[in-house]
PDB file of C-alpha atoms (C1' of nucleotides) in Angstrom:
ATOM      1  CA  VAL A 537     106.452  84.011  99.786  1.00 79.00           C
ATOM      2  CA  PRO A 538     108.690  84.960 102.692  1.00 91.00           C
ATOM      3  CA  GLU A 539     106.929  85.136 106.054  1.00 93.00           C
ATOM      4  CA  LEU A 540     108.539  85.319 109.491  1.00 95.00           C
ATOM      5  CA  PRO A 541     110.280  81.896 109.386  1.00 94.00           C
ATOM      6  CA  GLU A 542     111.748  82.559 105.949  1.00 93.00           C
ATOM      7  CA  VAL A 543     112.911  86.061 106.884  1.00 95.00           C
ATOM      8  CA  GLU A 544     114.407  84.660 110.095  1.00 95.00           C
ATOM      9  CA  THR A 545     116.228  82.026 108.020  1.00 94.00           C
ATOM     10  CA  VAL A 546     117.616  84.733 105.740  1.00 95.00           C
ATOM     11  CA  CYS A 547     118.624  86.819 108.764  1.00 96.00           C
ATOM     12  CA  ARG A 548     120.557  83.973 110.374  1.00 95.00           C
ATOM     13  CA  GLY A 549     122.221  83.141 107.086  1.00 95.00           C
ATOM     14  CA  LEU A 550     123.309  86.727 106.508  1.00 96.00           C
ATOM     15  CA  ASN A 551     124.757  86.948 110.011  1.00 96.00           C
ATOM     16  CA  GLN A 552     126.967  83.988 109.160  1.00 95.00           C
ATOM     17  CA  LEU A 553     127.938  85.259 105.729  1.00 96.00           C
ATOM     18  CA  THR A 554     128.282  89.035 105.849  1.00 96.00           C
ATOM     19  CA  ARG A 555     129.461  89.717 109.414  1.00 93.00           C
ATOM     20  CA  ASP A 556     132.082  92.503 109.494  1.00 92.00           C
ATOM     21  CA  ARG A 557     132.464  92.483 105.752  1.00 96.00           C
ATOM     22  CA  GLU A 558     132.939  95.770 103.943  1.00 96.00           C
ATOM     23  CA  ILE A 559     130.635  97.000 101.204  1.00 97.00           C
ATOM     24  CA  GLU A 560     132.956  98.303  98.496  1.00 97.00           C
ATOM     25  CA  GLY A 561     130.261  99.541  96.141  1.00 97.00           C
ATOM     26  CA  GLY A 562     127.263  98.347  94.245  1.00 98.00           C
ATOM     27  CA  GLU A 563     124.840  98.792  91.412  1.00 98.00           C
ATOM     28  CA  VAL A 564     121.135  99.610  91.349  1.00 97.00           C
ATOM     29  CA  LEU A 565     119.568  97.874  88.382  1.00 97.00           C
ATOM     30  CA  LEU A 566     115.958  98.851  89.156  1.00 96.00           C
ATOM     31  CA  ALA A 567     115.507 102.317  90.646  1.00 96.00           C
ATOM     32  CA  ARG A 568     112.179 101.627  92.389  1.00 95.00           C
ATOM     33  CA  ALA A 569     113.742  98.810  94.391  1.00 97.00           C
ATOM     34  CA  ILE A 570     115.284 101.594  96.504  1.00 97.00           C
ATOM     35  CA  ALA A 571     112.669 103.111  98.809  1.00 97.00           C
ATOM     36  CA  TYR A 572     115.126 105.562 100.435  1.00 96.00           C
ATOM     37  CA  PRO A 573     116.997 107.740  99.575  1.00 96.00           C
ATOM     38  CA  LEU A 574     115.368 108.966  96.375  1.00 93.00           C
ATOM     39  CA  SER A 575     118.155 107.993  94.004  1.00 95.00           C
ATOM     40  CA  GLY A 576     120.090 104.786  93.607  1.00 96.00           C
ATOM     41  CA  ASP A 577     123.319 106.768  93.603  1.00 97.00           C
ATOM     42  CA  SER A 578     122.685 108.295  97.024  1.00 97.00           C
ATOM     43  CA  PHE A 579     121.699 104.849  98.349  1.00 97.00           C
ATOM     44  CA  LEU A 580     125.017 103.451  97.128  1.00 98.00           C
ATOM     45  CA  ALA A 581     126.918 106.456  98.456  1.00 97.00           C
ATOM     46  CA  GLY A 582     125.370 105.815 101.880  1.00 97.00           C
ATOM     47  CA  VAL A 583     126.315 102.150 102.156  1.00 97.00           C
ATOM     48  CA  THR A 584     129.687 102.192 100.414  1.00 97.00           C
ATOM     49  CA  GLY A 585     132.629 101.989 102.799  1.00 96.00           C
ATOM     50  CA  CYS A 586     130.469 100.530 105.563  1.00 96.00           C
ATOM     51  CA  ALA A 587     130.795  97.160 107.229  1.00 96.00           C
ATOM     52  CA  ILE A 588     127.781  95.064 108.156  1.00 96.00           C
ATOM     53  CA  ALA A 589     127.900  94.556 111.911  1.00 95.00           C
ATOM     54  CA  GLN A 590     124.697  92.627 112.563  1.00 96.00           C
ATOM     55  CA  TRP A 591     121.387  91.700 110.922  1.00 97.00           C
ATOM     56  CA  GLN A 592     118.116  91.751 112.836  1.00 97.00           C
ATOM     57  CA  ARG A 593     114.575  90.775 111.909  1.00 97.00           C
ATOM     58  CA  ARG A 594     111.471  92.760 112.902  1.00 97.00           C
ATOM     59  CA  GLY A 595     108.270  91.237 111.542  1.00 97.00           C
ATOM     60  CA  LYS A 596     109.140  90.549 107.908  1.00 96.00           C
ATOM     61  CA  TYR A 597     111.705  93.370 107.761  1.00 97.00           C
ATOM     62  CA  LEU A 598     115.459  92.826 107.775  1.00 97.00           C
ATOM     63  CA  LEU A 599     117.651  95.503 109.337  1.00 97.00           C
ATOM     64  CA  ALA A 600     121.445  95.633 109.221  1.00 97.00           C
ATOM     65  CA  GLN A 601     123.581  97.817 111.454  1.00 97.00           C
ATOM     66  CA  LEU A 602     126.304  99.544 109.478  1.00 97.00           C
ATOM     67  CA  THR A 603     129.625 100.586 110.979  1.00 96.00           C
ATOM     68  CA  GLN A 604     132.705 102.245 109.607  1.00 91.00           C
ATOM     69  CA  SER A 605     134.773  99.528 107.959  1.00 80.00           C
ATOM     70  CA  SER A 606     138.153  98.780 109.546  1.00 76.00           C
ATOM     71  CA  GLN A 607     139.775  99.902 106.305  1.00 66.00           C
ATOM     72  CA  GLY A 608     138.343 103.320 107.072  1.00 55.00           C
ATOM     73  CA  ALA A 609     140.344 103.353 110.320  1.00 56.00           C
ATOM     74  CA  LEU A 610     137.936 105.680 112.083  1.00 56.00           C
ATOM     75  CA  LYS A 611     137.389 103.827 115.334  1.00 55.00           C
ATOM     76  CA  SER A 612     136.574 105.864 118.375  1.00 55.00           C
ATOM     77  CA  THR A 613     139.051 106.007 121.237  1.00 58.00           C
ATOM     78  CA  GLU A 614     137.006 103.373 123.074  1.00 61.00           C
ATOM     79  CA  GLY A 615     137.495 101.086 120.119  1.00 63.00           C
ATOM     80  CA  ILE A 616     133.792 101.201 119.247  1.00 74.00           C
ATOM     81  CA  LEU A 617     133.209 101.266 115.531  1.00 81.00           C
ATOM     82  CA  LYS A 618     131.684 104.464 114.216  1.00 92.00           C
ATOM     83  CA  ASN A 619     127.961 104.267 113.511  1.00 95.00           C
ATOM     84  CA  ARG A 620     127.247 104.516 109.795  1.00 96.00           C
ATOM     85  CA  GLY A 621     123.492 104.007 109.944  1.00 97.00           C
ATOM     86  CA  GLY A 622     121.649 100.990 108.651  1.00 97.00           C
ATOM     87  CA  LEU A 623     120.305  98.993 105.753  1.00 98.00           C
ATOM     88  CA  GLY A 624     116.678  97.878 105.580  1.00 97.00           C
ATOM     89  CA  VAL A 625     115.231  95.180 103.323  1.00 98.00           C
ATOM     90  CA  HIS A 626     111.709  93.885 102.751  1.00 97.00           C
ATOM     91  CA  LEU A 627     111.431  90.881 100.439  1.00 95.00           C
ATOM     92  CA  ARG A 628     107.653  91.246  99.962  1.00 94.00           C
ATOM     93  CA  MET A 629     106.461  88.383  97.747  1.00 92.00           C
ATOM     94  CA  THR A 630     109.335  87.248  95.577  1.00 92.00           C
ATOM     95  CA  GLY A 631     112.462  88.962  96.889  1.00 95.00           C
ATOM     96  CA  GLN A 632     115.625  86.966  97.486  1.00 95.00           C
ATOM     97  CA  LEU A 633     118.957  88.016  98.983  1.00 96.00           C
ATOM     98  CA  LEU A 634     121.618  85.778  97.503  1.00 95.00           C
ATOM     99  CA  TRP A 635     125.219  85.570  98.683  1.00 96.00           C
ATOM    100  CA  THR A 636     127.127  85.045  95.471  1.00 96.00           C
ATOM    101  CA  THR A 637     130.204  86.134  93.513  1.00 97.00           C
ATOM    102  CA  LYS A 638     130.486  89.183  91.283  1.00 97.00           C
ATOM    103  CA  ASP A 639     131.160  87.067  88.201  1.00 97.00           C
ATOM    104  CA  THR A 640     127.958  85.020  88.588  1.00 96.00           C
ATOM    105  CA  PRO A 641     125.815  85.820  85.521  1.00 96.00           C
ATOM    106  CA  LEU A 642     123.039  88.292  86.316  1.00 96.00           C
ATOM    107  CA  GLN A 643     119.655  86.688  86.861  1.00 94.00           C
ATOM    108  CA  LYS A 644     116.861  88.139  84.720  1.00 94.00           C
ATOM    109  CA  HIS A 645     115.300  89.730  87.797  1.00 95.00           C
ATOM    110  CA  ALA A 646     118.435  90.964  89.573  1.00 97.00           C
ATOM    111  CA  ARG A 647     117.553  94.397  91.048  1.00 97.00           C
ATOM    112  CA  VAL A 648     120.336  95.569  93.392  1.00 98.00           C
ATOM    113  CA  ARG A 649     123.952  94.461  93.767  1.00 98.00           C
ATOM    114  CA  LEU A 650     126.201  95.110  96.780  1.00 98.00           C
ATOM    115  CA  PHE A 651     129.872  94.345  96.216  1.00 98.00           C
ATOM    116  CA  PHE A 652     132.149  93.014  98.956  1.00 97.00           C
ATOM    117  CA  THR A 653     135.820  92.158  99.248  1.00 94.00           C
ATOM    118  CA  GLU A 654     137.184  88.900  97.834  1.00 95.00           C
ATOM    119  CA  ASN A 655     134.920  88.978  94.785  1.00 97.00           C
ATOM    120  CA  ARG A 656     131.801  88.454  96.914  1.00 97.00           C
ATOM    121  CA  GLU A 657     128.394  89.983  96.266  1.00 97.00           C
ATOM    122  CA  LEU A 658     125.023  90.239  98.017  1.00 97.00           C
ATOM    123  CA  ARG A 659     122.474  90.286  95.219  1.00 97.00           C
ATOM    124  CA  PHE A 660     118.816  91.298  95.567  1.00 97.00           C
ATOM    125  CA  VAL A 661     116.757  89.327  93.060  1.00 96.00           C
ATOM    126  CA  ASP A 662     113.017  90.021  92.883  1.00 95.00           C
ATOM    127  CA  THR A 663     110.735  88.841  90.083  1.00 94.00           C
ATOM    128  CA  ARG A 664     107.707  90.927  90.906  1.00 94.00           C
ATOM    129  CA  THR A 665     109.571  94.059  91.982  1.00 95.00           C
ATOM    130  CA  PHE A 666     107.551  94.685  95.160  1.00 95.00           C
ATOM    131  CA  GLY A 667     110.589  94.268  97.413  1.00 96.00           C
ATOM    132  CA  LYS A 668     112.344  97.335  98.808  1.00 97.00           C
ATOM    133  CA  MET A 669     115.690  98.422 100.235  1.00 98.00           C
ATOM    134  CA  TRP A 670     116.397 101.457 102.438  1.00 98.00           C
ATOM    135  CA  TRP A 671     119.576 103.182 103.520  1.00 98.00           C
ATOM    136  CA  ILE A 672     119.049 104.568 107.034  1.00 97.00           C
ATOM    137  CA  PRO A 673     121.303 107.590 107.665  1.00 97.00           C
ATOM    138  CA  PRO A 674     123.249 107.499 110.975  1.00 96.00           C
ATOM    139  CA  ALA A 675     121.295 110.335 112.592  1.00 94.00           C
ATOM    140  CA  ARG A 676     117.870 108.856 111.841  1.00 96.00           C
ATOM    141  CA  ALA A 677     115.887 106.216 113.695  1.00 96.00           C
ATOM    142  CA  PRO A 678     115.086 103.149 111.561  1.00 96.00           C
ATOM    143  CA  GLN A 679     111.322 103.655 111.913  1.00 96.00           C
ATOM    144  CA  GLU A 680     111.610 107.199 110.546  1.00 95.00           C
ATOM    145  CA  ILE A 681     112.929 105.840 107.262  1.00 96.00           C
ATOM    146  CA  VAL A 682     111.347 102.381 107.147  1.00 97.00           C
ATOM    147  CA  THR A 683     107.923 103.723 108.063  1.00 95.00           C
ATOM    148  CA  GLY A 684     106.243 100.326 108.027  1.00 96.00           C
ATOM    149  CA  LEU A 685     108.098  99.519 111.272  1.00 97.00           C
ATOM    150  CA  GLN A 686     105.925 102.051 113.139  1.00 95.00           C
ATOM    151  CA  LYS A 687     102.750 100.054 112.744  1.00 93.00           C
ATOM    152  CA  LEU A 688     104.086  96.621 113.673  1.00 97.00           C
ATOM    153  CA  GLY A 689     102.524  94.742 116.562  1.00 96.00           C
ATOM    154  CA  VAL A 690     104.368  92.412 118.930  1.00 97.00           C
ATOM    155  CA  GLU A 691     106.954  89.853 117.935  1.00 97.00           C
ATOM    156  CA  PRO A 692     105.439  86.389 118.380  1.00 97.00           C
ATOM    157  CA  PHE A 693     108.460  85.172 120.373  1.00 97.00           C
ATOM    158  CA  SER A 694     108.652  88.195 122.659  1.00 97.00           C
ATOM    159  CA  THR A 695     107.526  88.159 126.296  1.00 97.00           C
ATOM    160  CA  GLU A 696     104.813  90.738 125.556  1.00 96.00           C
ATOM    161  CA  PHE A 697     103.030  88.178 123.416  1.00 97.00           C
ATOM    162  CA  ASP A 698     100.650  85.867 125.268  1.00 96.00           C
ATOM    163  CA  SER A 699      97.002  84.876 125.133  1.00 96.00           C
ATOM    164  CA  ASP A 700      96.011  87.917 127.224  1.00 97.00           C
ATOM    165  CA  TYR A 701      97.523  90.129 124.532  1.00 97.00           C
ATOM    166  CA  LEU A 702      95.358  88.398 121.922  1.00 97.00           C
ATOM    167  CA  ILE A 703      92.256  88.808 124.075  1.00 96.00           C
ATOM    168  CA  GLN A 704      92.971  92.503 124.588  1.00 96.00           C
ATOM    169  CA  LYS A 705      93.649  93.130 120.885  1.00 96.00           C
ATOM    170  CA  LEU A 706      90.796  91.049 119.485  1.00 96.00           C
ATOM    171  CA  HIS A 707      87.853  91.153 121.855  1.00 93.00           C
ATOM    172  CA  LYS A 708      86.306  94.279 120.313  1.00 92.00           C
ATOM    173  CA  ARG A 709      87.225  93.738 116.676  1.00 94.00           C
ATOM    174  CA  GLN A 710      84.684  92.713 114.055  1.00 94.00           C
ATOM    175  CA  LYS A 711      86.874  91.279 111.347  1.00 94.00           C
ATOM    176  CA  SER A 712      87.587  87.653 110.592  1.00 95.00           C
ATOM    177  CA  ILE A 713      90.336  85.966 112.565  1.00 96.00           C
ATOM    178  CA  LYS A 714      92.120  85.301 109.258  1.00 96.00           C
ATOM    179  CA  ALA A 715      92.226  89.031 108.529  1.00 96.00           C
ATOM    180  CA  ALA A 716      93.378  89.676 112.097  1.00 97.00           C
ATOM    181  CA  LEU A 717      96.285  87.241 111.747  1.00 96.00           C
ATOM    182  CA  LEU A 718      97.370  88.942 108.517  1.00 96.00           C
ATOM    183  CA  ASP A 719      97.237  92.341 110.264  1.00 96.00           C
ATOM    184  CA  GLN A 720     100.890  93.122 111.025  1.00 96.00           C
ATOM    185  CA  GLY A 721      99.779  95.667 113.628  1.00 96.00           C
ATOM    186  CA  ILE A 722      98.513  92.898 115.907  1.00 97.00           C
ATOM    187  CA  VAL A 723     101.163  90.174 115.619  1.00 97.00           C
ATOM    188  CA  ALA A 724     104.107  90.818 113.290  1.00 97.00           C
ATOM    189  CA  GLY A 725     105.272  88.168 110.859  1.00 96.00           C
ATOM    190  CA  LEU A 726     102.395  85.918 109.843  1.00 96.00           C
ATOM    191  CA  GLY A 727     101.450  85.764 106.161  1.00 94.00           C
ATOM    192  CA  ASN A 728      98.865  83.875 104.167  1.00 94.00           C
ATOM    193  CA  ILE A 729     100.429  80.420 104.412  1.00 92.00           C
ATOM    194  CA  TYR A 730     101.165  80.295 108.142  1.00 94.00           C
ATOM    195  CA  ALA A 731      97.903  82.050 109.016  1.00 95.00           C
ATOM    196  CA  ASP A 732      95.993  79.125 107.473  1.00 95.00           C
ATOM    197  CA  GLU A 733      98.244  76.579 109.177  1.00 95.00           C
ATOM    198  CA  VAL A 734      97.896  78.294 112.560  1.00 96.00           C
ATOM    199  CA  LEU A 735      94.092  78.353 112.318  1.00 97.00           C
ATOM    200  CA  PHE A 736      94.000  74.670 111.454  1.00 97.00           C
ATOM    201  CA  LYS A 737      96.175  73.789 114.450  1.00 96.00           C
ATOM    202  CA  SER A 738      93.922  75.964 116.630  1.00 97.00           C
ATOM    203  CA  GLY A 739      90.726  74.337 115.358  1.00 97.00           C
ATOM    204  CA  ILE A 740      89.287  77.764 114.524  1.00 97.00           C
ATOM    205  CA  ARG A 741      87.401  78.584 111.347  1.00 96.00           C
ATOM    206  CA  PRO A 742      89.160  81.361 109.398  1.00 95.00           C
ATOM    207  CA  ASP A 743      85.901  83.292 108.935  1.00 95.00           C
ATOM    208  CA  ALA A 744      85.150  83.417 112.680  1.00 96.00           C
ATOM    209  CA  ILE A 745      84.693  87.013 113.867  1.00 96.00           C
ATOM    210  CA  THR A 746      87.457  87.795 116.345  1.00 96.00           C
ATOM    211  CA  SER A 747      85.169  89.233 119.034  1.00 96.00           C
ATOM    212  CA  THR A 748      83.280  85.937 119.229  1.00 96.00           C
ATOM    213  CA  LEU A 749      86.356  83.844 120.070  1.00 96.00           C
ATOM    214  CA  THR A 750      86.562  82.448 123.594  1.00 96.00           C
ATOM    215  CA  PRO A 751      89.588  82.728 125.905  1.00 96.00           C
ATOM    216  CA  VAL A 752      90.140  79.002 125.434  1.00 97.00           C
ATOM    217  CA  GLN A 753      90.223  79.426 121.659  1.00 97.00           C
ATOM    218  CA  LEU A 754      92.636  82.357 121.936  1.00 97.00           C
ATOM    219  CA  GLN A 755      94.885  80.326 124.224  1.00 97.00           C
ATOM    220  CA  ARG A 756      94.972  77.605 121.558  1.00 97.00           C
ATOM    221  CA  LEU A 757      95.644  80.243 118.910  1.00 97.00           C
ATOM    222  CA  TYR A 758      98.557  81.669 120.896  1.00 97.00           C
ATOM    223  CA  THR A 759     100.100  78.223 121.319  1.00 97.00           C
ATOM    224  CA  ALA A 760      99.617  77.377 117.648  1.00 97.00           C
ATOM    225  CA  ILE A 761     101.244  80.611 116.464  1.00 97.00           C
ATOM    226  CA  ARG A 762     104.412  79.870 118.408  1.00 97.00           C
ATOM    227  CA  GLU A 763     104.468  76.173 117.493  1.00 96.00           C
ATOM    228  CA  VAL A 764     103.885  76.634 113.774  1.00 94.00           C
ATOM    229  CA  LEU A 765     106.433  79.434 113.446  1.00 95.00           C
ATOM    230  CA  GLN A 766     109.058  77.662 115.581  1.00 94.00           C
ATOM    231  CA  THR A 767     108.694  74.430 113.602  1.00 92.00           C
ATOM    232  CA  ALA A 768     109.115  76.321 110.328  1.00 91.00           C
ATOM    233  CA  ILE A 769     112.176  78.206 111.617  1.00 93.00           C
ATOM    234  CA  ASP A 770     113.722  74.930 112.754  1.00 91.00           C
ATOM    235  CA  LYS A 771     113.240  73.554 109.239  1.00 88.00           C
ATOM    236  CA  GLY A 772     114.748  76.632 107.596  1.00 87.00           C
ATOM    237  CA  GLY A 773     111.565  77.915 105.975  1.00 84.00           C
ATOM    238  CA  THR A 774     109.061  76.421 103.557  1.00 68.00           C
ATOM    239  CA  THR A 775     109.465  74.459 100.403  1.00 57.00           C
ATOM    240  CA  PHE A 776     105.888  74.999  99.285  1.00 58.00           C
ATOM    241  CA  SER A 777     106.976  78.336  97.839  1.00 65.00           C
ATOM    242  CA  ASP A 778     109.954  79.396  95.750  1.00 71.00           C
ATOM    243  CA  PHE A 779     111.753  80.620  98.863  1.00 81.00           C
ATOM    244  CA  LEU A 780     115.562  80.404  98.843  1.00 85.00           C
ATOM    245  CA  ASN A 781     117.951  81.132 101.690  1.00 90.00           C
ATOM    246  CA  PRO A 782     121.045  83.318 101.001  1.00 91.00           C
ATOM    247  CA  LEU A 783     122.936  80.277  99.700  1.00 88.00           C
ATOM    248  CA  GLY A 784     120.155  79.516  97.229  1.00 85.00           C
ATOM    249  CA  VAL A 785     118.843  76.506  99.157  1.00 85.00           C
ATOM    250  CA  ASN A 786     115.140  75.733  99.630  1.00 80.00           C
ATOM    251  CA  GLY A 787     113.677  75.119 103.094  1.00 68.00           C
ATOM    252  CA  ASN A 788     112.384  71.836 104.480  1.00 54.00           C
ATOM    253  CA  TYR A 789     108.883  72.650 105.716  1.00 51.00           C
ATOM    254  CA  GLY A 790     107.387  71.446 102.428  1.00 51.00           C
ATOM    255  CA  GLY A 791     105.005  68.589 102.065  1.00 56.00           C
ATOM    256  CA  VAL A 792     103.737  68.926 105.603  1.00 76.00           C
ATOM    257  CA  ALA A 793     101.216  71.722 105.107  1.00 89.00           C
ATOM    258  CA  TRP A 794      98.021  70.779 106.908  1.00 93.00           C
ATOM    259  CA  VAL A 795      95.710  72.879 104.734  1.00 94.00           C
ATOM    260  CA  TYR A 796      97.554  75.498 102.669  1.00 92.00           C
ATOM    261  CA  GLY A 797      97.344  74.729  98.954  1.00 89.00           C
ATOM    262  CA  ARG A 798      95.358  71.524  99.631  1.00 91.00           C
ATOM    263  CA  LYS A 799      91.943  72.453  98.173  1.00 91.00           C
ATOM    264  CA  ASN A 800      89.749  69.339  97.699  1.00 91.00           C
ATOM    265  CA  GLN A 801      92.432  67.092  99.175  1.00 91.00           C
ATOM    266  CA  PRO A 802      91.569  64.996 102.256  1.00 93.00           C
ATOM    267  CA  CYS A 803      92.233  66.528 105.663  1.00 95.00           C
ATOM    268  CA  ARG A 804      95.257  64.834 107.237  1.00 95.00           C
ATOM    269  CA  ILE A 805      93.218  64.285 110.418  1.00 96.00           C
ATOM    270  CA  CYS A 806      89.629  63.474 109.368  1.00 96.00           C
ATOM    271  CA  GLN A 807      89.784  62.959 105.564  1.00 95.00           C
ATOM    272  CA  THR A 808      87.158  65.661 104.912  1.00 95.00           C
ATOM    273  CA  ALA A 809      87.910  67.620 101.734  1.00 93.00           C
ATOM    274  CA  ILE A 810      89.834  70.841 102.427  1.00 93.00           C
ATOM    275  CA  GLU A 811      87.879  73.912 101.359  1.00 93.00           C
ATOM    276  CA  ARG A 812      89.205  77.065  99.793  1.00 93.00           C
ATOM    277  CA  ILE A 813      87.456  80.408 100.170  1.00 92.00           C
ATOM    278  CA  LYS A 814      88.378  84.040  99.610  1.00 91.00           C
ATOM    279  CA  LEU A 815      88.866  85.962 102.845  1.00 92.00           C
ATOM    280  CA  ALA A 816      90.525  89.322 103.443  1.00 87.00           C
ATOM    281  CA  GLY A 817      91.242  89.279  99.710  1.00 87.00           C
ATOM    282  CA  ARG A 818      93.368  86.149 100.088  1.00 92.00           C
ATOM    283  CA  SER A 819      92.889  82.489  99.293  1.00 93.00           C
ATOM    284  CA  THR A 820      92.097  80.727 102.543  1.00 94.00           C
ATOM    285  CA  HIS A 821      92.206  76.979 103.208  1.00 94.00           C
ATOM    286  CA  TYR A 822      90.542  75.115 106.057  1.00 95.00           C
ATOM    287  CA  CYS A 823      88.986  71.842 107.134  1.00 96.00           C
ATOM    288  CA  PRO A 824      85.240  72.361 107.659  1.00 95.00           C
ATOM    289  CA  ARG A 825      85.134  69.521 110.172  1.00 96.00           C
ATOM    290  CA  CYS A 826      88.277  70.095 112.277  1.00 97.00           C
ATOM    291  CA  GLN A 827      87.806  73.868 112.375  1.00 96.00           C
ATOM    292  CA  ASN A 828      84.580  75.117 113.928  1.00 89.00           C
TER     293      ASN A 828
ATOM    294  C1'  DG D1057      88.991 104.345 114.419  1.00 55.73           C
ATOM    295  C1'  DA D1058      87.972 100.307 111.816  1.00 55.73           C
ATOM    296  C1'  DA D1059      87.180  97.510 107.766  1.00 55.73           C
ATOM    297  C1'  DC D1060      87.585  96.763 103.070  1.00 55.73           C
ATOM    298  C1'  DG D1061      89.079  96.738  98.310  1.00 55.73           C
ATOM    299  C1'  DG D1062      92.166  98.273  94.747  1.00 55.73           C
ATOM    300  C1'  DA D1063      96.884  99.126  93.198  1.00 55.73           C
ATOM    301  C1'  DC D1064     101.380  97.690  92.597  1.00 55.73           C
ATOM    302  C1'  DC D1065     103.988  93.678  89.437  1.00 55.73           C
ATOM    303  C1'  DT D1066     105.448  89.375  86.588  1.00 55.73           C
ATOM    304  C1'  DG D1067     104.980  84.638  85.459  1.00 55.73           C
ATOM    305  C1'  DC D1068     102.375  80.763  85.416  1.00 55.73           C
ATOM    306  C1'  DT D1069      97.898  78.314  84.886  1.00 55.73           C
ATOM    307  C1'  DT D1070      93.317  77.986  83.168  1.00 55.73           C
ATOM    308  C1'  DG D1071      89.628  78.502  79.863  1.00 55.73           C
ATOM    309  C1'  DC D1072      87.671  79.382  75.421  1.00 55.73           C
TER     310       DC D1072
ATOM    311  C1'  DT K 252      97.533  76.636  68.952  1.00 55.73           C
ATOM    312  C1'  DG K 253      96.776  81.357  70.449  1.00 55.73           C
ATOM    313  C1'  DC K 254      95.284  84.618  73.317  1.00 55.73           C
ATOM    314  C1'  DA K 255      93.016  86.663  77.277  1.00 55.73           C
ATOM    315  C1'  DA K 256      91.611  86.232  81.825  1.00 55.73           C
ATOM    316  C1'  DG K 257      92.576  84.710  86.382  1.00 55.73           C
ATOM    317  C1'  DC K 258      95.542  83.998  90.133  1.00 55.73           C
ATOM    318  C1'  DA K 259      99.438  84.413  93.456  1.00 55.73           C
ATOM    319  C1'  DG K 260     100.281  87.774  97.896  1.00 55.73           C
ATOM    320  C1'  DG K 261     102.670  92.020 101.539  1.00 55.73           C
ATOM    321  C1'  DT K 262     101.918  96.498 102.158  1.00 55.73           C
ATOM    322  C1'  DC K 263     100.153 101.063 101.218  1.00 55.73           C
ATOM    323  C1'  DC K 264      96.485 104.098 100.229  1.00 55.73           C
ATOM    324  C1'  DG K 265      91.930 105.799  99.420  1.00 55.73           C
ATOM    325  C1'  DT K 266      87.079 105.161 100.440  1.00 55.73           C
ATOM    326  C1'  DT K 267      83.201 104.069 103.208  1.00 55.73           C
TER     327       DT K 267
END
DNA sequence: GAACGGACCTGCTTGC
DNA sequence: TGCAAGCAGGTCCGTT
């Protein structure tokens, strides 16, 4: 269940592993894993011969800048590598990007393979097939092709994000704060697990209507969002999910969930049984005593 | 515009 | 034991 900290972990890993490496080819094993272009062949034609310059994360999206590989010898006179567009990835629920070797036996749910020099491979494995990859042509803006980028709200670690932003975005809305935290158009990157954790740390009930929250509560919410996400990034993502980083290693955030997945277990602060309700179509966990 | 629920999927767990 | 139903969740889309 990759949320912002897991996607950030993947992004940092890929920047270590794939920097300036050339994509020599690939294989699309599941056509619908490619969101753009229409065919797997044109996707592969777009990325083949490119080098991966840099990975970036935006919300839960991964974006790679592609340049002409040095083998292509098409540098500009200024020595700047020719722009070859980009590569977009969304892992959705079960997607994994694994840095492996071409001779590693194919996993049952391997969907897309990208081949690199020295027998290396970046393999997209995705059990539930909701994950997507895009090739972004050089002349197009990323948000034209990866349309989900258009609707994203602020990055939680950007300077535009503060408690005033939350007040401005939430003071007229009538949905639950849980639904608001899952809304990628307000703050980008929170998912079901961290939304529950953030609300616990803020002492706010998940079913509270956003317009009723006080400035003090929204200040606590702002602080909790940054703290929870930063702690998870520092630990390399969760273990209480089947998340793997590009080297196939689980994160270290596990075992320390305050409420997520802890229905009927005692609250770590007050021992009250954690409750689970359905909110915004998602399972939602909270402490009825600490959150009010 | 805003809120909500269903659809998309597969594998695992639960219930009869 | 066997089988069906329920559940997991990020995003998109249609409906209200």
